[in-house]
mmCIF file of C-alpha atoms in Angstrom:
data_model
loop_
_atom_site.group_PDB
_atom_site.id
_atom_site.type_symbol
_atom_site.label_atom_id
_atom_site.label_comp_id
_atom_site.label_asym_id
_atom_site.label_seq_id
_atom_site.Cartn_x
_atom_site.Cartn_y
_atom_site.Cartn_z
ATOM 1 C CA MET A 143 120.744 108.137 94.540
ATOM 2 C CA HIS A 144 121.015 106.030 97.692
ATOM 3 C CA LEU A 145 117.958 104.212 99.027
ATOM 4 C CA SER A 146 117.751 106.451 102.116
ATOM 5 C CA GLN A 147 117.790 109.559 99.908
ATOM 6 C CA LEU A 148 115.080 108.140 97.652
ATOM 7 C CA VAL A 149 112.907 107.222 100.655
ATOM 8 C CA ALA A 150 113.271 110.678 102.225
ATOM 9 C CA SER A 151 112.464 112.450 98.963
ATOM 10 C CA LYS A 152 109.430 110.294 98.141
ATOM 11 C CA LYS A 153 108.107 110.414 101.705
ATOM 12 C CA LEU A 154 108.186 114.218 101.689
ATOM 13 C CA SER A 155 106.565 114.545 98.269
ATOM 14 C CA LEU A 156 103.835 111.996 99.011
ATOM 15 C CA PHE A 157 103.118 113.599 102.378
ATOM 16 C CA ALA A 158 102.897 117.065 100.802
ATOM 17 C CA GLU A 159 100.434 115.795 98.193
ATOM 18 C CA LEU A 160 98.263 114.031 100.758
ATOM 19 C CA LYS A 161 98.338 116.991 103.146
ATOM 20 C CA ALA A 162 97.217 119.258 100.267
ATOM 21 C CA GLY A 163 94.222 116.939 99.709
ATOM 22 C CA MET A 164 95.552 115.506 96.468
ATOM 23 C CA GLU A 165 95.979 111.892 95.455
ATOM 24 C CA PRO A 166 99.556 110.609 95.269
ATOM 25 C CA THR A 167 100.917 111.283 91.775
ATOM 26 C CA GLU A 168 103.007 108.122 91.792
ATOM 27 C CA GLY A 169 102.770 104.632 93.214
ATOM 28 C CA SER A 170 99.766 102.460 93.891
ATOM 29 C CA PHE A 171 97.250 102.813 96.710
ATOM 30 C CA ASP A 172 93.698 101.881 97.625
ATOM 31 C CA SER A 173 91.453 104.744 96.428
ATOM 32 C CA ALA A 174 88.582 103.659 98.683
ATOM 33 C CA MET A 175 90.907 103.696 101.705
ATOM 34 C CA LEU A 176 92.108 107.189 100.767
ATOM 35 C CA GLN A 177 88.497 108.419 100.690
ATOM 36 C CA GLU A 178 87.848 106.877 104.117
ATOM 37 C CA CYS A 179 91.059 108.340 105.522
ATOM 38 C CA ARG A 180 90.261 111.828 104.250
ATOM 39 C CA LYS A 181 87.077 111.814 106.369
ATOM 40 C CA LYS A 182 89.256 111.422 109.476
ATOM 41 C CA GLY A 183 91.371 114.551 108.993
ATOM 42 C CA SER A 184 94.976 115.350 108.146
ATOM 43 C CA PRO A 185 97.620 112.710 107.514
ATOM 44 C CA GLN A 186 100.667 111.987 109.608
ATOM 45 C CA VAL A 187 103.755 110.166 108.378
ATOM 46 C CA GLY A 188 103.819 106.533 109.471
ATOM 47 C CA LYS A 189 106.373 103.809 108.960
ATOM 48 C CA VAL A 190 108.206 102.848 105.806
ATOM 49 C CA TRP A 191 108.847 99.200 104.979
ATOM 50 C CA PHE A 192 110.551 97.406 102.158
ATOM 51 C CA GLU A 193 110.184 94.421 99.880
ATOM 52 C CA PRO A 194 112.797 93.387 97.323
ATOM 53 C CA HIS A 195 111.190 95.413 94.528
ATOM 54 C CA SER A 196 109.036 97.969 96.351
ATOM 55 C CA ILE A 197 108.870 100.581 99.082
ATOM 56 C CA HIS A 198 105.708 100.925 101.196
ATOM 57 C CA PHE A 199 104.918 104.272 102.807
ATOM 58 C CA GLU A 200 102.239 104.374 105.486
ATOM 59 C CA PHE A 201 100.304 107.543 106.242
ATOM 60 C CA ILE A 202 98.145 107.605 109.352
ATOM 61 C CA TYR A 203 94.919 109.563 109.575
ATOM 62 C CA PRO A 204 94.112 109.774 113.305
ATOM 63 C CA ASP A 205 90.554 110.038 114.530
ATOM 64 C CA SER A 206 89.759 110.435 118.215
ATOM 65 C CA LEU A 207 86.191 109.171 117.771
ATOM 66 C CA THR A 208 86.948 105.998 115.807
ATOM 67 C CA SER A 209 90.028 104.040 114.850
ATOM 68 C CA ALA A 210 92.772 105.647 112.799
ATOM 69 C CA GLY A 211 92.934 105.062 109.081
ATOM 70 C CA VAL A 212 96.148 103.894 107.459
ATOM 71 C CA LEU A 213 96.854 104.540 103.805
ATOM 72 C CA THR A 214 99.708 102.618 102.227
ATOM 73 C CA VAL A 215 101.330 103.958 99.073
ATOM 74 C CA THR A 216 103.569 101.456 97.276
ATOM 75 C CA LEU A 217 106.319 102.520 94.896
ATOM 76 C CA ALA A 218 108.296 100.231 92.609
ATOM 77 C CA THR A 219 112.057 100.563 92.950
ATOM 78 C CA PRO A 220 114.575 101.167 90.183
ATOM 79 C CA GLU A 221 116.583 98.158 91.355
ATOM 80 C CA ARG A 222 116.292 95.270 93.825
ATOM 81 C CA ILE A 223 116.602 96.118 97.516
ATOM 82 C CA VAL A 224 118.737 93.798 99.642
ATOM 83 C CA PHE A 225 118.995 93.696 103.403
ATOM 84 C CA LEU A 226 122.575 93.642 104.620
ATOM 85 C CA PRO A 227 122.502 92.064 108.084
ATOM 86 C CA VAL A 228 125.383 92.448 110.474
ATOM 87 C CA PRO A 229 127.238 89.202 109.767
ATOM 88 C CA GLU A 230 127.265 86.615 112.563
ATOM 89 C CA TRP A 231 131.043 86.831 112.803
ATOM 90 C CA VAL A 232 130.872 90.515 113.757
ATOM 91 C CA ILE A 233 130.940 91.131 117.477
ATOM 92 C CA GLU A 234 128.831 94.198 118.067
ATOM 93 C CA THR A 235 131.072 96.255 120.315
ATOM 94 C CA ILE A 236 129.627 99.733 120.121
ATOM 95 C CA TRP A 237 131.532 102.576 121.705
ATOM 96 C CA GLN A 238 130.612 106.124 120.727
ATOM 97 C CA GLY A 239 129.139 104.999 117.428
ATOM 98 C CA ASP A 240 131.932 102.634 116.367
ATOM 99 C CA VAL A 241 131.158 99.011 115.529
ATOM 100 C CA ASP A 242 134.137 96.701 116.000
ATOM 101 C CA GLY A 243 134.788 93.266 114.466
ATOM 102 C CA SER A 244 136.411 90.065 115.577
ATOM 103 C CA TYR A 245 139.471 87.955 114.615
ATOM 104 C CA HIS A 246 139.333 84.545 112.850
ATOM 105 C CA PHE A 247 141.642 82.076 111.116
ATOM 106 C CA GLU A 248 141.726 82.705 107.385
ATOM 107 C CA SER A 249 139.969 79.420 106.548
ATOM 108 C CA ASP A 250 137.141 80.238 108.982
ATOM 109 C CA ALA A 251 136.911 83.781 107.632
ATOM 110 C CA MET A 252 136.643 82.500 104.050
ATOM 111 C CA ALA A 253 133.816 80.151 105.045
ATOM 112 C CA LEU A 254 131.955 82.975 106.789
ATOM 113 C CA VAL A 255 132.315 85.260 103.769
ATOM 114 C CA ALA A 256 130.975 82.493 101.507
ATOM 115 C CA THR A 257 127.933 82.111 103.777
ATOM 116 C CA TYR A 258 127.405 85.865 103.786
ATOM 117 C CA THR A 259 127.604 85.990 99.975
ATOM 118 C CA GLN A 260 124.812 83.389 99.820
ATOM 119 C CA SER A 261 122.627 85.654 101.998
ATOM 120 C CA LEU A 262 122.632 88.314 99.251
ATOM 121 C CA LYS A 263 121.052 86.050 96.632
ATOM 122 C CA PRO A 264 117.260 86.407 96.264
ATOM 123 C CA GLU A 265 116.441 83.130 98.072
ATOM 124 C CA GLY A 266 118.952 83.803 100.843
ATOM 125 C CA ASN A 267 117.836 87.406 101.315
ATOM 126 C CA ALA A 268 114.067 86.770 101.271
ATOM 127 C CA PRO A 269 113.799 85.820 104.998
ATOM 128 C CA TRP A 270 114.973 89.333 105.973
ATOM 129 C CA PHE A 271 111.784 90.940 104.604
ATOM 130 C CA GLY A 272 108.572 91.083 106.621
ATOM 131 C CA PRO A 273 108.132 90.739 110.395
ATOM 132 C CA ARG A 274 111.040 89.340 112.415
ATOM 133 C CA GLN A 275 111.341 88.344 116.026
ATOM 134 C CA ALA A 276 113.585 90.386 118.270
ATOM 135 C CA LYS A 277 117.069 89.003 118.885
ATOM 136 C CA ARG A 278 117.737 87.625 122.339
ATOM 137 C CA ARG A 279 120.954 88.362 124.157
ATOM 138 C CA GLU A 280 122.131 85.805 126.673
#
């Protein structure tokens, strides 16, 4: 199963359980936070975020009188998640959904591929998890 399929499946099942007033049957979560959130009403699906060995699902419990409650359910993954960034040598030319590349001498291309390969190792991939600043275009 692909990561996107796993996320969609788990998000739907967790949401259904929470909406039915049940506790999530898998993953870890803060029980006290769930009790607080239940006082606020029905859940809504929030964002999903990743770490190398876990998926975090956020469920928002809105409350018009106070602040919303956010319950995070964390699931362990069957294998390590890696972020595959668009390599720096790729020129992002998007036309009707197509992403185009760029041309390089073979020696330059080999060096770029070696750098990219390093970014897949745990220490090279770690900076891609957590908050990131937006890219600037000049």
